[in-house]
Structure formats: C-alpha cells, structure tokens
Amino acid sequence: MDPKMKEKIDSVLERVKEPSSLMSVGSLNLVRRVSFSGAGNRLLVEMDGPGDNRMCICAGMVGDMLRDGLKRELKNEFEKEFAGLQVEFA
C-alpha cells in the first residue's frame, strides 16, 4: 500500500474515538485491517469489537450499538479522507 495512503488511514484511526474510554480506535486495535481495491475503487474495513456476550441480551445490544456507532464515525472519516472511494465493512 502507498505510504501516503497508509498515513491517511492511520490518521483516521487515531481521530475516531471510542466513546466510553475516549481512546482512539487505533489505540484500542478495534480495526483488524483496512484494504484498498483500486479496481473496485473501495476501502474494506475489517473490525474487531467488544466481545459478544449473547448470554446477556443487554450486553449484546450495547456492544452492537457501540460497534454501529464506531462504524458510522469511521465511514464518515474515511469518506472525508478518501473522497470518491466507497467504504465497506466486513
């Protein structure tokens, strides 16, 4: 990957904060990988998230809400940084 692109990706991962800890997504290692497809003109973001606890419905719902909020913020920031690229989550 182009070093300038990697720098922009790292910048996004440091800007987006997890709301309960106020730590960056990059510091918390919540994004496993970001890959670029020139042919598809897209960024594919693979996330790790808080452990799922489906034994507790409330914990599962809170985990899903946190993950969805982070995805929205990441998508917005990646789209600002990489205008014209489609951002997808795996």
PDB file of C-alpha atoms in Angstrom:
ATOM      1  CA  MET A   1       0.000   0.000   0.000  1.00  0.00           C
ATOM      2  CA  ASP A   2       1.150   3.502  -0.806  1.00  0.00           C
ATOM      3  CA  PRO A   3       2.815   5.132   2.275  1.00  0.00           C
ATOM      4  CA  LYS A   4       0.691   8.284   1.927  1.00  0.00           C
ATOM      5  CA  MET A   5      -2.500   6.182   1.909  1.00  0.00           C
ATOM      6  CA  LYS A   6      -1.314   4.265   4.981  1.00  0.00           C
ATOM      7  CA  GLU A   7      -0.606   7.573   6.722  1.00  0.00           C
ATOM      8  CA  LYS A   8      -4.156   8.783   5.973  1.00  0.00           C
ATOM      9  CA  ILE A   9      -5.651   5.515   7.246  1.00  0.00           C
ATOM     10  CA  ASP A  10      -3.620   5.759  10.462  1.00  0.00           C
ATOM     11  CA  SER A  11      -4.779   9.359  10.853  1.00  0.00           C
ATOM     12  CA  VAL A  12      -8.440   8.318  10.651  1.00  0.00           C
ATOM     13  CA  LEU A  13      -7.888   5.506  13.163  1.00  0.00           C
ATOM     14  CA  GLU A  14      -6.374   7.998  15.607  1.00  0.00           C
ATOM     15  CA  ARG A  15      -9.125  10.633  15.125  1.00  0.00           C
ATOM     16  CA  VAL A  16     -12.091   8.337  15.761  1.00  0.00           C
ATOM     17  CA  LYS A  17     -12.598   7.790  19.496  1.00  0.00           C
ATOM     18  CA  GLU A  18     -14.424   5.019  21.318  1.00  0.00           C
ATOM     19  CA  PRO A  19     -16.980   6.985  23.372  1.00  0.00           C
ATOM     20  CA  SER A  20     -16.730   5.272  26.760  1.00  0.00           C
ATOM     21  CA  SER A  21     -12.924   5.340  27.047  1.00  0.00           C
ATOM     22  CA  LEU A  22     -12.232   8.325  24.765  1.00  0.00           C
ATOM     23  CA  MET A  23      -9.317   6.324  23.364  1.00  0.00           C
ATOM     24  CA  SER A  24      -8.721   6.134  19.633  1.00  0.00           C
ATOM     25  CA  VAL A  25      -9.920   3.182  17.606  1.00  0.00           C
ATOM     26  CA  GLY A  26      -6.281   2.706  16.553  1.00  0.00           C
ATOM     27  CA  SER A  27      -5.019   2.572  20.143  1.00  0.00           C
ATOM     28  CA  LEU A  28      -7.683   0.047  21.062  1.00  0.00           C
ATOM     29  CA  ASN A  29      -6.928  -2.119  17.992  1.00  0.00           C
ATOM     30  CA  LEU A  30     -10.620  -2.277  17.082  1.00  0.00           C
ATOM     31  CA  VAL A  31      -9.834  -2.311  13.357  1.00  0.00           C
ATOM     32  CA  ARG A  32      -8.170  -5.519  12.268  1.00  0.00           C
ATOM     33  CA  ARG A  33      -7.368  -4.460   8.715  1.00  0.00           C
ATOM     34  CA  VAL A  34      -8.083  -1.828   6.073  1.00  0.00           C
ATOM     35  CA  SER A  35      -7.534  -2.912   2.493  1.00  0.00           C
ATOM     36  CA  PHE A  36      -7.781  -0.949  -0.740  1.00  0.00           C
ATOM     37  CA  SER A  37      -9.146  -2.236  -4.021  1.00  0.00           C
ATOM     38  CA  GLY A  38      -8.161   0.036  -6.885  1.00  0.00           C
ATOM     39  CA  ALA A  39     -10.254  -1.972  -9.320  1.00  0.00           C
ATOM     40  CA  GLY A  40     -13.349  -1.681  -7.117  1.00  0.00           C
ATOM     41  CA  ASN A  41     -12.451   1.839  -6.001  1.00  0.00           C
ATOM     42  CA  ARG A  42     -13.194   0.925  -2.397  1.00  0.00           C
ATOM     43  CA  LEU A  43     -11.797   0.571   1.092  1.00  0.00           C
ATOM     44  CA  LEU A  44     -12.706  -2.566   3.005  1.00  0.00           C
ATOM     45  CA  VAL A  45     -12.585  -2.185   6.785  1.00  0.00           C
ATOM     46  CA  GLU A  46     -12.463  -5.281   8.989  1.00  0.00           C
ATOM     47  CA  MET A  47     -13.252  -4.575  12.626  1.00  0.00           C
ATOM     48  CA  ASP A  48     -12.732  -6.365  15.878  1.00  0.00           C
ATOM     49  CA  GLY A  49     -15.152  -5.325  18.525  1.00  0.00           C
ATOM     50  CA  PRO A  50     -16.018  -5.725  22.129  1.00  0.00           C
ATOM     51  CA  GLY A  51     -16.551  -9.382  22.874  1.00  0.00           C
ATOM     52  CA  ASP A  52     -20.044 -10.549  22.151  1.00  0.00           C
ATOM     53  CA  ASN A  53     -21.884 -11.737  25.190  1.00  0.00           C
ATOM     54  CA  ARG A  54     -25.062 -13.258  23.800  1.00  0.00           C
ATOM     55  CA  MET A  55     -25.745 -14.856  27.169  1.00  0.00           C
ATOM     56  CA  CYS A  56     -26.787 -11.364  28.248  1.00  0.00           C
ATOM     57  CA  ILE A  57     -29.169  -9.657  25.842  1.00  0.00           C
ATOM     58  CA  CYS A  58     -28.441  -6.189  27.244  1.00  0.00           C
ATOM     59  CA  ALA A  59     -24.669  -6.582  26.894  1.00  0.00           C
ATOM     60  CA  GLY A  60     -25.133  -7.799  23.322  1.00  0.00           C
ATOM     61  CA  MET A  61     -27.351  -4.837  22.467  1.00  0.00           C
ATOM     62  CA  VAL A  62     -24.901  -2.346  23.981  1.00  0.00           C
ATOM     63  CA  GLY A  63     -21.999  -3.984  22.105  1.00  0.00           C
ATOM     64  CA  ASP A  64     -23.950  -3.768  18.842  1.00  0.00           C
ATOM     65  CA  MET A  65     -24.795  -0.098  19.437  1.00  0.00           C
ATOM     66  CA  LEU A  66     -21.162   0.777  20.195  1.00  0.00           C
ATOM     67  CA  ARG A  67     -19.945  -1.103  17.120  1.00  0.00           C
ATOM     68  CA  ASP A  68     -22.569   0.525  14.868  1.00  0.00           C
ATOM     69  CA  GLY A  69     -21.666   3.995  16.145  1.00  0.00           C
ATOM     70  CA  LEU A  70     -17.961   3.404  15.543  1.00  0.00           C
ATOM     71  CA  LYS A  71     -18.686   2.109  12.039  1.00  0.00           C
ATOM     72  CA  ARG A  72     -20.669   5.270  11.243  1.00  0.00           C
ATOM     73  CA  GLU A  73     -17.885   7.517  12.517  1.00  0.00           C
ATOM     74  CA  LEU A  74     -15.187   5.536  10.709  1.00  0.00           C
ATOM     75  CA  LYS A  75     -17.182   5.576   7.468  1.00  0.00           C
ATOM     76  CA  ASN A  76     -17.649   9.361   7.682  1.00  0.00           C
ATOM     77  CA  GLU A  77     -13.971   9.998   8.410  1.00  0.00           C
ATOM     78  CA  PHE A  78     -12.719   7.603   5.725  1.00  0.00           C
ATOM     79  CA  GLU A  79     -15.061   9.209   3.173  1.00  0.00           C
ATOM     80  CA  LYS A  80     -13.730  12.664   4.097  1.00  0.00           C
ATOM     81  CA  GLU A  81     -10.121  11.485   3.822  1.00  0.00           C
ATOM     82  CA  PHE A  82     -10.620   9.431   0.644  1.00  0.00           C
ATOM     83  CA  ALA A  83     -13.208  11.309  -1.394  1.00  0.00           C
ATOM     84  CA  GLY A  84     -14.600   9.168  -4.181  1.00  0.00           C
ATOM     85  CA  LEU A  85     -13.858   5.814  -2.576  1.00  0.00           C
ATOM     86  CA  GLN A  86     -16.618   3.528  -1.393  1.00  0.00           C
ATOM     87  CA  VAL A  87     -16.156   2.415   2.237  1.00  0.00           C
ATOM     88  CA  GLU A  88     -17.405  -1.066   3.177  1.00  0.00           C
ATOM     89  CA  PHE A  89     -17.237  -3.114   6.368  1.00  0.00           C
ATOM     90  CA  ALA A  90     -16.635  -6.836   6.529  1.00  0.00           C
TER      91      ALA A  90
END
